[in-house]
CSV table of C-alpha atoms in Angstrom, one decimal:
chain,number,residue,atom,x,y,z
A,1,MET,CA,10.3,-10.8,-6.6
A,2,SER,CA,9.2,-7.2,-6.7
A,3,ALA,CA,9.5,-5.3,-3.4
A,4,ARG,CA,6.1,-4.2,-2.0
A,5,ILE,CA,6.0,-0.4,-1.7
A,6,ASP,CA,3.0,-0.2,0.6
A,7,LEU,CA,4.6,-1.4,3.8
A,8,LEU,CA,5.5,0.9,6.7
A,9,PRO,CA,6.1,-0.2,10.3
A,10,LEU,CA,3.3,0.0,12.8
A,11,GLN,CA,3.7,3.1,15.0
A,12,PRO,CA,2.9,3.8,18.7
A,13,GLY,CA,-0.9,3.9,19.0
A,14,ASP,CA,-1.5,1.3,16.3
A,15,ARG,CA,-3.2,-1.9,17.2
A,16,ALA,CA,-1.0,-4.9,16.5
A,17,PRO,CA,-2.5,-7.7,14.4
A,18,ASN,CA,-2.9,-11.2,15.7
A,19,VAL,CA,-0.4,-13.7,14.3
A,20,VAL,CA,-0.3,-17.4,15.0
A,21,LEU,CA,3.0,-19.2,14.7
A,22,ASP,CA,4.7,-22.5,15.5
A,23,ALA,CA,6.4,-22.4,18.8
A,24,ILE,CA,10.1,-23.3,18.8
A,25,THR,CA,11.0,-23.6,22.5
A,26,GLN,CA,7.7,-25.3,23.5
A,27,GLU,CA,5.0,-27.4,21.8
A,28,GLY,CA,2.1,-26.1,19.9
A,29,LYS,CA,1.3,-22.6,18.6
A,30,ILE,CA,1.8,-19.1,19.9
A,31,ALA,CA,-0.7,-16.4,19.1
A,32,LEU,CA,-0.3,-12.7,20.0
A,33,ASP,CA,-4.0,-12.8,21.0
A,34,ASP,CA,-2.9,-15.1,23.8
A,35,PHE,CA,-1.4,-12.1,25.6
A,36,ARG,CA,-4.2,-9.6,25.0
A,37,GLY,CA,-5.9,-8.6,28.3
A,38,GLN,CA,-3.2,-10.6,30.2
A,39,LYS,CA,0.2,-8.8,30.0
A,40,PRO,CA,2.3,-6.5,27.8
A,41,VAL,CA,4.6,-8.3,25.3
A,42,LEU,CA,7.9,-7.3,23.6
A,43,VAL,CA,7.8,-8.8,20.1
A,44,GLY,CA,11.2,-9.1,18.4
A,45,LEU,CA,10.8,-9.8,14.7
A,46,PHE,CA,14.2,-10.9,13.4
A,47,ARG,CA,15.6,-12.4,10.2
A,48,GLY,CA,16.5,-16.1,10.2
A,49,LEU,CA,19.2,-17.6,12.4
A,50,HIS,CA,21.4,-17.4,9.3
A,51,CYS,CA,21.8,-13.7,10.1
A,52,ALA,CA,24.7,-13.2,12.4
A,53,PHE,CA,23.5,-9.8,13.5
A,54,CYS,CA,20.0,-11.2,14.4
A,55,ARG,CA,21.6,-14.0,16.4
A,56,ARG,CA,23.1,-11.3,18.6
A,57,HIS,CA,19.9,-9.3,18.8
A,58,ILE,CA,18.1,-12.5,19.9
A,59,ALA,CA,20.6,-13.2,22.6
A,60,ALA,CA,20.4,-9.5,23.8
A,61,GLN,CA,16.6,-9.8,24.1
A,62,ALA,CA,17.0,-13.1,25.9
A,63,ARG,CA,19.4,-11.5,28.4
A,64,LEU,CA,16.7,-8.9,29.2
A,65,ASP,CA,14.1,-11.5,29.9
A,66,PRO,CA,14.5,-11.5,33.7
A,67,GLU,CA,14.1,-7.7,33.9
A,68,LEU,CA,11.1,-7.9,31.6
A,69,ARG,CA,9.5,-10.6,33.7
A,70,GLU,CA,10.0,-8.5,36.8
A,71,LYS,CA,8.0,-5.8,35.1
A,72,GLY,CA,5.3,-8.3,34.1
A,73,VAL,CA,6.2,-8.1,30.4
A,74,GLN,CA,6.5,-11.2,28.2
A,75,SER,CA,9.2,-11.5,25.6
A,76,LEU,CA,8.6,-13.2,22.3
A,77,THR,CA,11.3,-13.8,19.7
A,78,VAL,CA,10.2,-14.5,16.1
A,79,VAL,CA,12.7,-15.9,13.5
A,80,ASN,CA,12.5,-16.5,9.7
A,81,THR,CA,13.8,-20.0,10.2
A,82,PRO,CA,11.9,-23.3,9.5
A,83,ILE,CA,10.8,-24.9,12.8
A,84,GLU,CA,13.1,-28.0,12.8
A,85,ARG,CA,16.2,-26.0,12.0
A,86,ALA,CA,15.3,-23.4,14.6
A,87,ARG,CA,14.7,-26.1,17.3
A,88,LEU,CA,18.0,-27.7,16.5
A,89,TYR,CA,19.8,-24.4,16.8
A,90,PHE,CA,18.3,-23.5,20.2
A,91,ARG,CA,18.9,-27.1,21.4
A,92,TYR,CA,22.6,-26.4,21.0
A,93,HIS,CA,22.4,-22.7,22.0
A,94,PRO,CA,19.9,-22.8,24.9
A,95,MET,CA,18.7,-19.5,26.2
A,96,PRO,CA,16.8,-19.9,29.5
A,97,ASN,CA,13.1,-19.0,29.5
A,98,LEU,CA,13.3,-17.9,25.8
A,99,LEU,CA,9.9,-17.9,24.2
A,100,ALA,CA,10.5,-18.2,20.4
A,101,ALA,CA,8.4,-18.8,17.3
A,102,SER,CA,9.2,-19.8,13.7
A,103,ASP,CA,7.9,-17.7,10.8
A,104,PRO,CA,9.7,-18.8,7.6
A,105,GLU,CA,7.0,-17.1,5.5
A,106,ARG,CA,7.7,-13.8,7.3
A,107,ALA,CA,3.9,-13.3,7.8
A,108,SER,CA,4.4,-11.5,11.1
A,109,HIS,CA,7.0,-9.1,9.6
A,110,ARG,CA,4.5,-8.1,6.8
A,111,ALA,CA,1.7,-7.8,9.4
A,112,PHE,CA,3.8,-5.3,11.4
A,113,GLY,CA,4.7,-3.4,8.2
A,114,LEU,CA,8.4,-4.4,7.9
A,115,PRO,CA,9.5,-4.4,4.2
A,116,ASN,CA,11.6,-7.1,2.6
A,117,LEU,CA,14.4,-5.0,1.1
A,118,GLU,CA,15.2,-5.9,-2.5
A,119,PHE,CA,18.9,-5.7,-3.5
A,120,THR,CA,19.2,-4.2,-7.0
A,121,GLN,CA,21.9,-3.5,-9.5
A,122,ASP,CA,21.7,0.3,-9.3
A,123,GLU,CA,18.3,1.4,-7.9
A,124,THR,CA,17.7,2.6,-4.4
A,125,ASN,CA,14.2,3.4,-3.1
A,126,TRP,CA,14.5,3.0,0.7
A,127,PRO,CA,13.1,1.0,2.5
A,128,TYR,CA,12.0,-1.2,-0.4
A,129,LYS,CA,15.0,-1.3,-2.7
A,130,VAL,CA,18.8,-0.7,-2.3
A,131,SER,CA,21.6,-1.0,-4.8
A,132,MET,CA,24.4,-3.4,-4.0
A,133,ALA,CA,26.8,-0.4,-4.1
A,134,ALA,CA,24.8,1.4,-1.5
A,135,ALA,CA,24.5,-1.7,0.6
A,136,LYS,CA,28.3,-2.2,0.5
A,137,ASP,CA,28.8,1.4,1.5
A,138,MET,CA,27.0,0.8,4.8
A,139,ARG,CA,29.2,0.1,7.8
A,140,VAL,CA,28.6,-2.2,10.7
A,141,ASP,CA,30.6,-1.5,13.9
A,142,ILE,CA,30.3,-4.0,16.8
A,143,PRO,CA,33.1,-3.2,19.3
A,144,GLY,CA,34.6,-6.3,20.8
A,145,GLU,CA,33.3,-8.5,18.0
A,146,LEU,CA,34.5,-6.9,14.8
A,147,PRO,CA,38.1,-5.6,14.2
A,148,GLY,CA,36.5,-2.3,13.1
A,149,PRO,CA,33.7,-0.9,10.9
A,150,MET,CA,33.0,-3.3,8.0
A,151,ASP,CA,30.6,-3.5,5.2
A,152,PRO,CA,27.6,-5.8,6.2
A,153,PHE,CA,28.6,-8.6,3.8
A,154,ALA,CA,32.1,-8.8,5.1
A,155,ALA,CA,30.9,-8.4,8.7
A,156,SER,CA,28.4,-11.2,8.3
A,157,GLU,CA,31.1,-13.5,6.9
A,158,PHE,CA,33.5,-12.6,9.7
A,159,LEU,CA,30.9,-13.2,12.5
A,160,ASP,CA,29.7,-16.5,10.9
A,161,LYS,CA,33.3,-17.8,11.1
A,162,LYS,CA,33.6,-16.5,14.6
A,163,ASP,CA,30.4,-18.3,15.6
A,164,ASN,CA,31.4,-21.5,13.7
A,165,TYR,CA,27.9,-21.1,12.1
A,166,GLU,CA,27.3,-23.6,9.3
A,167,VAL,CA,24.8,-22.5,6.7
A,168,THR,CA,22.3,-25.3,5.9
A,169,GLU,CA,20.0,-25.9,3.0
A,170,ALA,CA,17.1,-24.5,5.1
A,171,ASP,CA,19.1,-21.4,5.8
A,172,GLU,CA,19.9,-21.0,2.1
A,173,GLN,CA,16.2,-21.2,1.2
A,174,MET,CA,15.4,-18.4,3.7
A,175,MET,CA,18.2,-16.3,2.4
A,176,ALA,CA,17.0,-16.7,-1.2
A,177,THR,CA,13.7,-15.0,-0.5
A,178,GLY,CA,14.3,-13.0,2.7
A,179,HIS,CA,17.9,-11.9,2.8
A,180,GLY,CA,16.8,-8.3,2.9
A,181,GLN,CA,14.0,-8.6,5.4
A,182,LEU,CA,14.0,-5.6,7.7
A,183,ILE,CA,13.6,-6.3,11.4
A,184,GLY,CA,12.3,-4.6,14.5
A,185,GLN,CA,11.0,-4.8,18.1
A,186,PHE,CA,7.5,-3.8,19.1
A,187,LEU,CA,6.4,-3.3,22.7
A,188,LEU,CA,2.6,-4.0,23.0
A,189,ASP,CA,0.5,-3.1,26.0
A,190,ARG,CA,-2.1,-5.4,27.6
A,191,GLN,CA,-4.6,-4.4,24.9
A,192,GLY,CA,-2.2,-5.2,22.1
A,193,ILE,CA,-1.5,-1.5,21.2
A,194,VAL,CA,2.0,-0.6,20.1
A,195,ARG,CA,3.6,1.7,22.7
A,196,TRP,CA,7.2,1.7,21.5
A,197,SER,CA,9.2,0.3,18.6
A,198,PHE,CA,12.7,0.2,17.1
A,199,THR,CA,13.1,-0.9,13.5
A,200,GLU,CA,15.7,-0.8,10.7
A,201,VAL,CA,13.4,1.2,8.5
A,202,PRO,CA,13.9,5.0,9.4
A,203,GLU,CA,16.4,7.4,7.9
A,204,GLY,CA,17.6,5.6,4.8
A,205,GLY,CA,19.2,2.6,6.6
A,206,ARG,CA,20.9,4.5,9.4
A,207,TYR,CA,19.7,1.9,11.9
A,208,MET,CA,20.5,-1.2,9.8
A,209,PHE,CA,22.0,-4.0,11.9
A,210,GLY,CA,21.6,-1.8,15.0
A,211,ALA,CA,19.5,-2.2,18.1
A,212,ALA,CA,17.9,0.0,20.7
A,213,SER,CA,19.9,0.4,23.9
A,214,PRO,CA,18.8,-1.7,26.9
A,215,GLN,CA,18.2,1.6,28.7
A,216,GLU,CA,15.9,2.9,26.0
A,217,LEU,CA,14.0,-0.3,25.9
A,218,MET,CA,13.6,-0.7,29.6
A,219,SER,CA,12.5,2.9,30.0
A,220,ALA,CA,9.7,2.2,27.5
A,221,VAL,CA,8.8,-1.0,29.4
A,222,SER,CA,8.6,0.9,32.7
A,223,GLN,CA,6.0,3.2,31.1
A,224,VAL,CA,3.9,0.3,29.8
A,225,ALA,CA,4.1,-1.7,33.0
A,226,GLN,CA,2.8,1.1,35.2
């Protein structure tokens, strides 16, 4: 599958598109338009639950939920995992008040301009293509969870073992087509306008597997919630 070279993330001031997805932690559908005119929303667009780094990002966003609610901000987590697999995961890994939606086709990621990074033999054209050598040269450092900086493939394997995470057929299907899906968080105001974002896209992969600090995020939330 050729990488699209026309995708770039939405920026502050851009109007977010409406997306309609299957709800994981409740029945029915979730649409971004449901929040327009009602309240700001923090949209976390993550890879599937097969991604050890994303499982941590999801948990981190869930931990901020009480603070977000105090500010009148809704939190929405979107994962590239089929609905039944996602529901099973959250049944055994419950996160109080988590509002989550399933997007195995990654439609929301495309709508927000997040490229699906293609791994190549020797060509790098960030953020659309990256060579395997360049990918292996990246380092992931999660103090307290990894023994030290590791390449992302080794780090992922280490964390999966630590989590006792068993990759299923549904996970493998997602990995086959979206293993390089880039992720991000977008804070939308009541009118659905992007006011803040953090993505893996900028600066040639410098922010891969990282996340915004809670302080940075909550500072942006305070501005939107005024």
